[in-house]
XYZ file of C-alpha atoms in Angstrom:
692
model
C 121.405 -49.787 38.361
C 122.668 -52.962 39.793
C 124.224 -53.216 43.200
C 127.584 -52.703 41.637
C 126.503 -49.454 40.012
C 126.275 -50.765 36.461
C 123.178 -50.031 34.378
C 120.467 -52.659 34.250
C 120.345 -54.605 31.042
C 117.728 -53.288 28.609
C 117.331 -49.855 30.196
C 119.005 -46.782 28.857
C 121.024 -44.588 31.116
C 118.851 -42.204 33.250
C 118.606 -38.629 32.138
C 116.517 -35.530 32.952
C 114.937 -35.879 29.541
C 113.683 -39.312 30.433
C 112.340 -38.062 33.715
C 110.497 -35.267 31.920
C 109.079 -37.780 29.509
C 107.779 -39.864 32.360
C 106.173 -36.975 34.075
C 104.601 -35.731 30.780
C 103.443 -38.647 28.665
C 103.312 -38.155 24.889
C 100.162 -36.744 23.281
C 99.333 -40.082 21.756
C 99.696 -41.717 25.122
C 97.426 -39.104 26.724
C 94.799 -39.571 23.983
C 95.065 -43.280 24.494
C 94.160 -42.843 28.121
C 90.854 -41.280 27.006
C 90.048 -42.754 23.597
C 90.912 -45.950 21.797
C 93.844 -45.471 19.510
C 93.183 -47.980 16.748
C 92.679 -46.457 13.263
C 89.171 -47.861 13.033
C 88.159 -46.367 16.333
C 89.791 -43.061 15.505
C 87.756 -42.943 12.306
C 84.557 -43.443 14.285
C 85.568 -40.670 16.648
C 86.285 -38.340 13.744
C 82.929 -39.051 12.166
C 81.147 -38.399 15.456
C 82.995 -35.128 15.813
C 82.089 -34.172 12.234
C 78.374 -34.873 12.639
C 78.259 -33.174 16.024
C 79.728 -30.081 14.429
C 77.134 -30.239 11.669
C 74.331 -30.420 14.223
C 75.701 -27.482 16.154
C 76.277 -25.384 13.058
C 72.882 -26.384 11.588
C 71.086 -25.568 14.819
C 72.719 -22.192 14.917
C 71.717 -21.587 11.304
C 68.124 -22.637 11.955
C 67.980 -20.414 15.013
C 69.192 -17.461 12.983
C 66.725 -18.319 10.208
C 63.878 -18.553 12.749
C 64.768 -15.139 14.141
C 64.900 -13.644 10.656
C 61.604 -15.317 9.728
C 59.869 -14.034 12.858
C 61.166 -10.549 12.190
C 59.841 -10.762 8.623
C 56.471 -12.010 9.857
C 56.267 -9.199 12.385
C 57.126 -6.679 9.699
C 54.520 -8.208 7.379
C 51.934 -8.061 10.161
C 52.669 -4.382 10.588
C 52.362 -3.778 6.849
C 48.837 -2.811 5.717
C 46.932 -5.590 3.993
C 45.204 -3.115 1.658
C 46.281 0.073 -0.045
C 43.682 2.237 1.709
C 45.067 1.298 5.130
C 48.111 3.431 4.328
C 45.953 6.550 4.229
C 45.864 8.654 7.423
C 43.253 7.537 9.921
C 40.390 9.901 10.740
C 39.517 10.280 14.423
C 37.073 13.185 14.436
C 34.163 10.762 14.891
C 35.173 10.275 18.509
C 35.050 13.929 19.567
C 32.224 14.417 22.032
C 29.481 16.695 23.305
C 31.877 18.917 25.259
C 33.537 20.002 22.007
C 30.400 21.120 20.142
C 30.620 24.029 17.714
C 28.014 25.761 15.589
C 27.610 24.258 12.143
C 28.812 27.493 10.537
C 32.072 27.229 12.515
C 32.663 23.554 11.781
C 35.705 22.591 9.726
C 35.707 18.939 8.589
C 38.656 16.899 9.765
C 39.669 16.216 6.158
C 40.110 19.958 5.567
C 41.510 21.002 8.936
C 45.184 21.718 9.526
C 47.152 19.138 11.483
C 47.515 21.478 14.469
C 43.838 22.482 14.562
C 42.596 22.935 18.116
C 39.089 23.259 19.508
C 37.934 24.070 22.997
C 36.608 21.442 25.383
C 34.194 22.670 28.020
C 33.078 21.133 31.303
C 29.510 20.692 30.020
C 28.067 20.701 26.483
C 28.262 24.332 25.297
C 24.930 24.126 23.421
C 21.414 23.390 24.658
C 19.605 20.250 23.398
C 16.513 20.737 21.225
C 13.485 18.664 20.199
C 13.821 17.006 16.788
C 10.636 17.638 14.803
C 11.047 16.794 11.099
C 7.325 16.338 10.415
C 5.212 18.593 8.200
C 3.481 21.373 10.072
C 0.306 19.333 10.392
C -1.618 22.129 12.076
C -0.681 24.893 9.647
C -3.159 26.493 7.275
C -0.955 25.556 4.320
C -1.055 21.869 5.221
C -4.765 21.781 6.058
C -5.605 23.430 2.750
C -4.715 20.205 0.919
C -4.806 17.558 3.653
C -7.056 16.200 6.346
C -6.378 17.030 9.963
C -3.774 14.787 11.588
C -5.036 13.489 14.897
C -2.549 12.930 17.689
C -1.620 9.342 18.488
C -0.824 7.791 21.845
C 1.029 4.725 23.045
C -1.668 3.569 25.462
C -5.346 2.828 24.913
C -6.461 5.441 27.460
C -4.566 8.139 25.523
C -2.609 9.322 28.527
C 0.862 8.513 27.150
C 1.618 10.533 24.006
C 4.201 9.410 21.472
C 7.504 10.794 22.813
C 9.897 13.251 21.181
C 13.642 12.779 20.816
C 16.419 15.339 21.252
C 19.629 16.439 19.570
C 22.283 19.115 19.954
C 22.185 21.994 17.425
C 25.842 21.697 16.506
C 28.650 19.318 15.575
C 31.724 18.229 17.562
C 34.838 20.176 16.647
C 36.932 18.625 13.889
C 34.204 16.065 13.114
C 34.858 14.045 9.958
C 32.664 14.637 6.910
C 31.063 11.903 4.779
C 32.762 11.119 1.467
C 29.645 9.888 -0.360
C 26.247 11.566 -0.378
C 24.800 14.568 1.395
C 22.417 15.565 4.176
C 21.230 18.729 2.469
C 20.316 16.942 -0.769
C 18.072 14.537 1.140
C 16.313 17.297 3.097
C 17.942 16.226 6.359
C 19.270 18.786 8.814
C 23.079 18.878 8.491
C 23.601 21.044 11.575
C 22.721 18.777 14.492
C 24.087 15.671 16.126
C 22.658 12.885 18.248
C 24.093 11.443 21.448
C 22.684 8.439 23.248
C 20.675 10.124 26.028
C 18.645 12.328 23.695
C 18.315 9.689 20.978
C 17.493 6.611 23.059
C 16.576 8.019 26.467
C 12.859 8.533 25.661
C 12.643 4.827 24.745
C 13.898 3.580 28.108
C 17.674 3.753 27.770
C 18.384 6.045 30.680
C 15.952 5.086 33.440
C 15.642 2.021 35.616
C 13.545 -1.127 34.998
C 11.223 -0.411 37.938
C 10.138 2.715 36.033
C 9.645 0.806 32.788
C 13.075 1.502 31.311
C 16.125 -0.656 30.652
C 18.648 1.045 32.943
C 21.530 1.006 30.464
C 22.988 4.390 31.404
C 24.073 3.622 34.956
C 27.736 3.333 34.022
C 28.356 5.895 31.329
C 29.675 9.393 30.791
C 26.743 11.744 31.373
C 27.835 15.390 31.160
C 24.667 17.379 30.418
C 22.486 14.255 30.447
C 20.380 15.403 33.407
C 19.148 18.363 31.403
C 18.025 16.056 28.588
C 16.253 13.663 30.936
C 14.307 16.546 32.441
C 12.928 17.316 28.971
C 10.852 14.139 28.572
C 8.354 12.077 30.536
C 9.384 8.520 31.313
C 7.262 5.913 29.552
C 6.647 2.568 31.218
C 7.286 0.166 28.334
C 6.603 -3.023 30.284
C 3.019 -3.378 29.044
C 3.164 -1.558 25.706
C 1.482 -3.237 22.734
C 2.904 -1.551 19.643
C 0.691 -3.409 17.183
C -2.492 -2.130 18.805
C -1.025 1.360 19.150
C -0.341 1.437 15.404
C -3.842 0.194 14.616
C -5.485 2.812 16.842
C -3.394 5.527 15.206
C -4.466 4.419 11.736
C -8.142 4.240 12.682
C -8.050 7.783 14.080
C -6.551 9.061 10.836
C -8.183 6.693 8.345
C -9.670 9.456 6.187
C -6.164 10.725 5.345
C -5.471 7.536 3.400
C -8.752 7.099 1.564
C -9.291 8.270 -2.033
C -9.575 12.029 -2.497
C -12.841 13.418 -1.242
C -14.325 16.730 -0.261
C -13.901 17.272 3.437
C -16.721 18.237 5.736
C -16.706 20.927 8.390
C -14.374 23.899 8.219
C -11.881 22.250 5.838
C -12.878 23.439 2.382
C -11.838 21.835 -0.888
C -10.819 18.308 -1.902
C -8.069 16.726 0.143
C -5.037 14.869 -1.121
C -4.766 11.214 -0.274
C -1.671 10.402 1.777
C 0.080 7.228 0.654
C 0.725 4.476 3.182
C 3.889 2.466 3.623
C 4.595 -0.911 5.215
C 7.951 -1.099 6.951
C 8.813 -4.801 6.858
C 11.462 -6.155 9.232
C 12.936 -9.467 8.038
C 13.467 -11.554 11.156
C 13.395 -15.272 11.976
C 12.792 -17.828 14.697
C 15.730 -18.028 17.071
C 16.731 -14.416 16.530
C 17.956 -12.837 19.778
C 16.648 -9.354 20.571
C 19.059 -7.462 22.807
C 18.183 -4.365 24.820
C 19.807 -1.944 22.387
C 17.778 -3.369 19.525
C 14.584 -3.017 21.548
C 15.342 0.699 21.830
C 15.939 0.947 18.076
C 12.691 -0.883 17.282
C 10.677 1.340 19.615
C 12.201 4.402 17.962
C 11.345 3.044 14.529
C 7.678 2.413 15.377
C 7.153 5.638 17.284
C 8.850 7.937 14.765
C 7.544 6.328 11.575
C 4.028 5.369 12.630
C 2.656 7.115 15.713
C 4.267 10.529 15.258
C 3.278 10.646 11.566
C -0.393 9.956 12.184
C -0.270 6.458 10.705
C 1.641 7.035 7.457
C 3.709 3.914 8.189
C 2.954 0.545 9.733
C 5.912 -1.466 11.011
C 5.632 -5.247 10.505
C 7.749 -8.198 11.620
C 7.905 -10.797 8.831
C 9.147 -13.835 10.747
C 10.777 -16.730 8.899
C 9.951 -19.995 10.688
C 13.103 -21.922 9.874
C 11.674 -25.311 10.858
C 9.372 -26.339 7.996
C 7.946 -29.200 10.034
C 6.117 -26.865 12.444
C 2.466 -26.853 11.238
C 1.840 -23.142 11.726
C -0.928 -23.089 9.093
C -2.733 -26.126 10.421
C -3.296 -24.841 13.946
C -3.951 -21.365 15.298
C -2.608 -22.537 18.636
C 0.683 -23.688 17.086
C 0.914 -20.460 15.083
C 0.480 -18.269 18.161
C 2.805 -20.384 20.277
C 5.537 -20.177 17.625
C 5.075 -16.433 17.264
C 5.251 -15.786 21.004
C 8.402 -17.851 21.337
C 10.057 -15.925 18.510
C 9.191 -12.253 19.060
C 9.253 -10.016 22.178
C 5.816 -9.523 23.714
C 5.514 -5.835 22.818
C 5.664 -6.761 19.090
C 3.337 -9.786 19.006
C 0.418 -8.006 17.339
C 2.494 -6.729 14.434
C 4.146 -10.017 13.421
C 3.466 -12.445 10.559
C 4.963 -15.932 10.222
C 6.020 -17.647 6.997
C 7.906 -20.778 5.957
C 9.873 -21.891 2.916
C 7.450 -24.787 2.507
C 4.669 -22.241 2.214
C 6.572 -20.535 -0.620
C 6.819 -23.879 -2.430
C 3.045 -23.994 -2.439
C 2.602 -20.335 -3.341
C 5.158 -20.407 -6.181
C 5.061 -24.054 -7.324
C 7.214 -23.427 -10.390
C 8.781 -25.612 -11.556
C 12.197 -23.934 -11.584
C 14.346 -26.635 -13.251
C 18.114 -26.524 -12.788
C 18.699 -26.574 -16.539
C 16.939 -23.205 -16.770
C 19.335 -21.646 -14.257
C 22.436 -19.976 -15.640
C 24.581 -20.785 -12.591
C 23.580 -21.547 -9.006
C 26.832 -20.473 -7.394
C 25.427 -20.872 -3.871
C 24.412 -24.467 -4.647
C 21.325 -23.808 -2.536
C 17.660 -24.612 -3.004
C 15.758 -21.978 -4.955
C 13.109 -21.778 -2.228
C 15.708 -21.115 0.449
C 15.703 -17.613 1.901
C 19.324 -17.150 0.810
C 18.380 -17.295 -2.873
C 14.765 -16.135 -2.784
C 14.138 -13.825 0.158
C 11.907 -11.782 -2.169
C 9.347 -14.604 -2.406
C 8.088 -13.862 1.109
C 7.973 -10.098 0.489
C 6.009 -10.617 -2.737
C 3.596 -12.888 -0.865
C 3.255 -10.349 1.957
C 2.479 -7.553 -0.527
C -0.229 -9.668 -2.154
C -1.936 -9.956 1.220
C -1.607 -6.253 2.047
C -2.925 -4.244 -0.911
C -3.665 -1.327 1.434
C -0.026 -0.204 1.237
C 1.478 1.791 -1.627
C 5.102 1.067 -0.704
C 7.054 -1.582 1.177
C 10.390 -1.038 2.887
C 12.415 -4.251 3.077
C 14.563 -3.853 6.200
C 17.170 -6.180 7.684
C 17.687 -6.789 11.381
C 21.374 -5.808 11.316
C 20.693 -2.247 10.142
C 20.631 0.734 12.510
C 19.888 4.362 11.797
C 21.419 6.786 14.249
C 19.264 9.790 13.327
C 15.494 10.341 13.206
C 13.723 7.603 11.235
C 10.989 9.769 9.734
C 13.393 12.504 8.704
C 15.536 9.961 6.882
C 12.819 7.961 5.131
C 10.689 10.943 4.240
C 13.772 12.793 3.013
C 14.969 10.046 0.679
C 11.435 9.514 -0.661
C 10.933 13.199 -1.472
C 14.372 13.461 -3.058
C 13.676 10.476 -5.317
C 10.259 11.809 -6.321
C 11.900 15.040 -7.485
C 14.352 13.213 -9.770
C 13.671 13.148 -13.522
C 13.813 9.747 -15.180
C 16.286 10.912 -17.818
C 19.707 9.358 -17.068
C 18.502 8.312 -13.613
C 19.783 4.764 -14.183
C 23.143 6.165 -15.253
C 23.403 8.485 -12.239
C 22.343 5.642 -9.967
C 25.197 3.462 -11.216
C 27.812 5.817 -9.725
C 28.829 7.128 -6.334
C 28.374 10.862 -5.972
C 31.446 12.325 -4.215
C 30.493 15.957 -3.459
C 34.042 17.056 -2.616
C 35.088 15.943 -6.096
C 31.991 16.273 -8.288
C 30.513 19.374 -6.690
C 26.737 19.743 -6.397
C 24.372 16.998 -7.481
C 23.356 19.168 -10.431
C 26.988 19.364 -11.514
C 27.274 15.604 -11.034
C 24.174 15.068 -13.207
C 25.638 17.241 -15.948
C 28.900 15.323 -15.723
C 27.056 11.994 -16.137
C 25.220 13.332 -19.182
C 28.456 14.467 -20.827
C 30.224 11.218 -20.029
C 27.355 9.138 -21.415
C 27.429 11.131 -24.641
C 31.226 11.005 -24.979
C 31.332 7.244 -24.470
C 28.505 6.817 -26.970
C 26.578 4.686 -24.475
C 22.922 3.994 -25.148
C 20.976 5.421 -22.202
C 18.184 3.453 -20.554
C 14.876 4.937 -21.644
C 11.700 3.052 -20.791
C 11.211 -0.750 -20.862
C 13.934 -2.894 -22.440
C 13.600 -5.359 -25.277
C 15.597 -8.599 -25.160
C 15.314 -12.305 -25.935
C 13.519 -14.012 -23.082
C 13.319 -17.655 -24.091
C 10.312 -19.813 -24.832
C 8.015 -18.380 -22.169
C 8.622 -14.759 -23.079
C 7.970 -12.018 -20.547
C 5.079 -9.983 -19.245
C 3.996 -6.832 -21.069
C 5.330 -3.676 -19.442
C 2.865 -1.211 -17.877
C 1.768 1.662 -20.095
C 2.743 4.258 -17.488
C 6.397 3.216 -17.868
C 6.519 3.958 -21.587
C 8.211 7.305 -22.352
C 5.930 10.149 -23.480
C 8.611 11.361 -25.894
C 12.081 10.515 -27.174
C 15.189 10.678 -25.025
C 16.613 13.642 -26.927
C 13.391 15.647 -26.815
C 12.865 15.207 -23.093
C 14.139 18.191 -21.113
C 14.521 16.352 -17.805
C 10.774 16.550 -17.265
C 9.491 12.968 -17.393
C 9.303 11.499 -13.905
C 9.588 14.738 -11.928
C 7.112 14.519 -9.050
C 6.662 10.769 -9.562
C 7.390 8.500 -6.605
C 10.231 6.067 -7.285
C 9.310 2.402 -7.573
C 12.672 1.239 -6.258
C 15.032 2.928 -3.810
C 18.422 1.408 -2.964
C 21.293 2.509 -0.726
C 24.132 1.354 -2.961
C 24.583 1.989 -6.689
C 22.501 -0.070 -9.101
C 25.285 -1.666 -11.135
C 25.594 -4.061 -14.061
C 26.795 -7.325 -12.455
C 28.005 -8.743 -15.782
C 30.809 -6.161 -15.710
C 32.030 -7.421 -12.328
C 33.044 -10.746 -10.824
C 30.309 -10.599 -8.188
C 29.777 -14.280 -7.434
C 25.969 -14.359 -7.789
C 25.741 -12.449 -11.071
C 24.605 -15.547 -12.999
C 21.962 -16.852 -10.586
C 19.203 -16.260 -13.155
C 16.318 -18.725 -13.562
C 13.672 -19.206 -16.241
C 15.214 -17.040 -18.962
C 17.172 -17.882 -22.112
C 20.363 -19.403 -20.690
C 22.239 -19.102 -24.000
C 21.504 -15.377 -24.198
C 20.888 -14.257 -20.596
C 18.779 -11.160 -19.958
C 20.259 -7.765 -19.080
C 20.272 -7.266 -15.348
C 21.158 -4.911 -12.539
C 21.990 -5.437 -8.875
C 22.179 -3.369 -5.691
C 24.006 -4.979 -2.784
C 22.458 -5.105 0.679
C 18.807 -5.971 0.212
C 17.323 -3.097 2.198
C 15.304 -0.652 0.144
C 11.825 0.510 -0.804
C 9.651 -1.170 -3.432
C 6.350 0.114 -4.777
C 3.221 -2.011 -4.814
C 3.168 -1.911 -8.606
C 6.776 -3.133 -8.883
C 6.092 -5.951 -6.418
C 3.009 -6.893 -8.438
C 5.080 -7.366 -11.607
C 7.745 -9.265 -9.634
C 5.023 -11.564 -8.299
C 3.549 -12.176 -11.748
C 6.972 -12.799 -13.301
C 7.632 -15.435 -10.628
C 4.168 -16.974 -10.584
C 3.233 -16.879 -14.271
C 6.564 -16.834 -16.101
C 8.662 -18.754 -13.519
C 11.337 -16.059 -13.634
C 13.527 -15.209 -10.660
C 17.072 -14.138 -9.775
C 19.297 -13.782 -6.734
C 17.644 -11.375 -4.204
C 20.084 -8.484 -4.755
C 19.372 -8.654 -8.510
C 15.684 -9.408 -8.751
C 13.953 -6.066 -7.912
C 16.383 -3.903 -9.900
C 16.375 -6.276 -12.896
C 12.571 -6.383 -13.053
C 12.563 -2.586 -12.772
C 15.078 -2.431 -15.639
C 13.108 -4.798 -17.873
C 9.773 -3.065 -17.366
C 10.906 0.552 -17.235
C 10.141 1.367 -13.604
C 11.617 4.410 -11.912
C 14.585 3.252 -9.826
C 17.106 5.336 -7.905
C 20.182 4.864 -5.761
C 19.841 7.240 -2.814
C 23.108 9.154 -2.188
C 22.928 8.968 1.605
C 25.974 10.032 3.660
C 28.642 7.320 3.902
C 31.710 7.836 6.066
C 35.200 6.330 5.826
C 37.745 5.903 8.598
C 40.710 6.869 6.407
C 41.509 10.046 4.523
C 41.199 8.922 0.926
C 42.654 10.969 -1.949
C 39.554 11.940 -3.921
C 40.926 10.917 -7.316
C 41.871 7.510 -5.938
C 38.445 7.060 -4.376
C 36.723 7.990 -7.628
C 38.899 5.578 -9.598
C 38.393 2.674 -7.204
C 34.643 3.014 -6.692
C 33.443 4.438 -10.010
C 36.005 3.306 -12.595
C 37.529 -0.083 -11.718
C 40.032 -1.080 -14.395
C 38.957 -4.738 -14.503
C 35.895 -6.769 -13.444
C 37.731 -8.336 -10.505
C 38.639 -4.887 -9.177
C 35.017 -3.775 -8.900
C 34.063 -2.763 -5.338
C 31.109 -5.108 -5.809
C 33.424 -8.044 -6.521
C 36.901 -8.835 -5.245
C 37.442 -5.129 -4.667
C 34.885 -5.206 -1.856
C 37.692 -4.819 0.702
C 37.622 -1.097 -0.106
C 34.354 -0.903 1.856
C 35.797 -2.391 5.044
C 36.630 1.063 6.338
C 33.173 2.450 5.470
C 29.992 3.007 7.480
C 27.698 1.159 5.054
C 28.093 -1.999 2.983
C 27.604 -5.683 3.603
C 31.114 -5.991 5.130
C 31.653 -2.416 6.377
C 33.863 -2.651 9.463
C 33.554 0.990 10.502
C 29.785 0.569 10.790
C 29.767 -1.634 13.882
C 32.810 -0.020 15.472
C 31.302 3.460 15.207
C 27.910 2.306 16.494
C 29.352 0.555 19.544
C 31.629 3.477 20.402
C 28.629 5.813 20.093
C 26.752 3.632 22.577
C 29.619 4.118 25.040
C 31.151 0.685 24.683
C 34.817 -0.090 24.165
C 36.102 -1.122 20.750
C 39.589 -2.599 20.365
C 40.489 -1.220 23.776
C 39.379 2.328 22.941
C 36.368 4.269 24.143
C 34.219 3.608 27.179
C 33.386 5.750 30.179
C 36.911 6.624 31.300
C 37.983 7.532 27.780
C 34.978 9.811 27.288
C 35.439 11.500 30.662
C 39.136 12.080 30.025
C 38.599 13.549 26.569
C 35.584 15.481 25.233
C 32.606 13.461 26.442
C 30.313 10.955 24.769
C 30.128 10.886 20.995
C 27.596 12.992 19.095
C 27.045 11.994 15.468
C 24.822 13.130 12.662
C 22.360 10.641 11.189
C 24.242 7.623 9.788
C 22.856 4.451 8.224
C 24.846 1.581 9.760
C 25.213 -1.867 8.210
C 26.090 -4.444 9.318
C 25.655 -4.447 13.094
C 26.501 -7.941 14.310
C 26.963 -7.090 17.982
C 26.110 -4.180 20.221
C 26.076 -3.325 23.889
C 27.132 -0.851 26.513
C 30.127 -0.934 28.787
C 29.300 -3.040 31.830
C 29.966 -1.704 35.340
C 33.014 -3.123 37.135
C 32.658 -6.048 39.526
C 34.150 -3.985 42.362
C 34.309 -0.252 43.183
C 37.079 1.637 41.423
């Protein structure tokens, strides 16, 4: 207002409403204090707000999606990759020596009720016993037909006899049973189990290096172990020469292996000649021999060779991987290479070879156009495609042996070596040739098929019902321009298939023994099924394969294999070559139904379907269906094999096992004889770095 009380020009009269408006500016005015108010600028602000909202909403969505995805991945990780992983897991393998029961009281885990209990004692409830699977060499019955077996020693002075090993005469309570094969059928004792002190102790496992042992049992569960260690004399293995020990043993018993002759002295009548076997270990330069393997090798030599009076000789066939080393030009270079590649105790039983040497021995040629398909894309002289070349060469230089075991370095046998090898050989010799190929193409599942006799009858009926032509003697097929070798007369059937009453072949040693079925690879998608060289590529020959190349071959089979390679330039992938040559020329071949364990409780019908009757080639267990063996104790990719072996040694596996576990539960594991493959690592639990 002016001084006279009249309102100022241009201003409205004062009111409370105006005062309120002043104190509380309009919303537009307030926004203008913070943001520009032009339409263009407001549009920019709106767009920024819109995109910010999108980012926030999108981030929230992505976060939720990430959470959902991680949950799905976790669920997928928990889902079994294979159908057999859904089956209940078997844990009876891990029951120990303090839960032993008599064999007659044993109930397999697969048959036991879920609430089955068994007692656990403070010490093993049974007393350990010596394992002696050898013939009664000193008995009148044996000496009637055989020469006297003279005792063999480890040392030259004959003061250190070949040691015995020990087992418990029982089985841990609730122990799992094998699904394939049988102990009884192979003449192996089913009623005893082996733990590490009795099995490996006599070879240096359980005593210290200053006494000639390896000292591996210092940090391990040992209930009852003192009693076992008191049962054997400690052998100082630091200066043992196994090659010379084998040679001395053979020389003492040479007359056993010579042609039949009338004995002199008190032994009346002609004596049977005992056949000799070479046990060939396939090793190579650069191979690392750990302490556990040393124990296994000592066991192998002692039990097969020395304790049998020289029936076996163990050999190391060493692949020199560097072809440029002139091992054949210099004895000094040869010996230096050998000593760098093999432990000292095995020097005098080792033989070196190279791939270049095989090129000279089997010059071929083996042209690529005569190969059906080299899936490996490897050289034909490489050990991967032609490991049999070296074995054929070795056999040519050792005609003194009747049989040759081809043995890989990643195989372990938990039981007694002689019991196993003698058992499978005698079983095979007793098998008639009739339908032997057909039986050998299938897994025998005793819990499903019943006895082996019932299984044999089943195979006969199935072969007849399917109108399949059985294999009977040598095969005839188109071989290409070079033809094939004539088959030996002894492999030609003495009568027709129908007239034979399961008599031909009984008592005849098998020419080929395998530890997996001998299958037709053309009915599978096994990747190496077409690695066939030198035959008619437009009409390939019939063939068979047995996976994992360990097995026994006769001298006469190896002779034909050698001649086929040398004269006819025929060869195949190693897992096919011996069985295919045996098929072509009518040799006696058998798959040995040794016990194979699984870590899951398979339904028997499912197991039979998967392993014996795959519905398509790609489902064969010898092709893409090989994952079914991952939970088994024997195959080329058997995961249970190594896990079981390491746990048996007392080591931890996936956080389970070891000393504390064994002490808390039923003691160290005690297993029946099991053939393990593959073993890619092994050891024992190391002691802690500080006292516990």
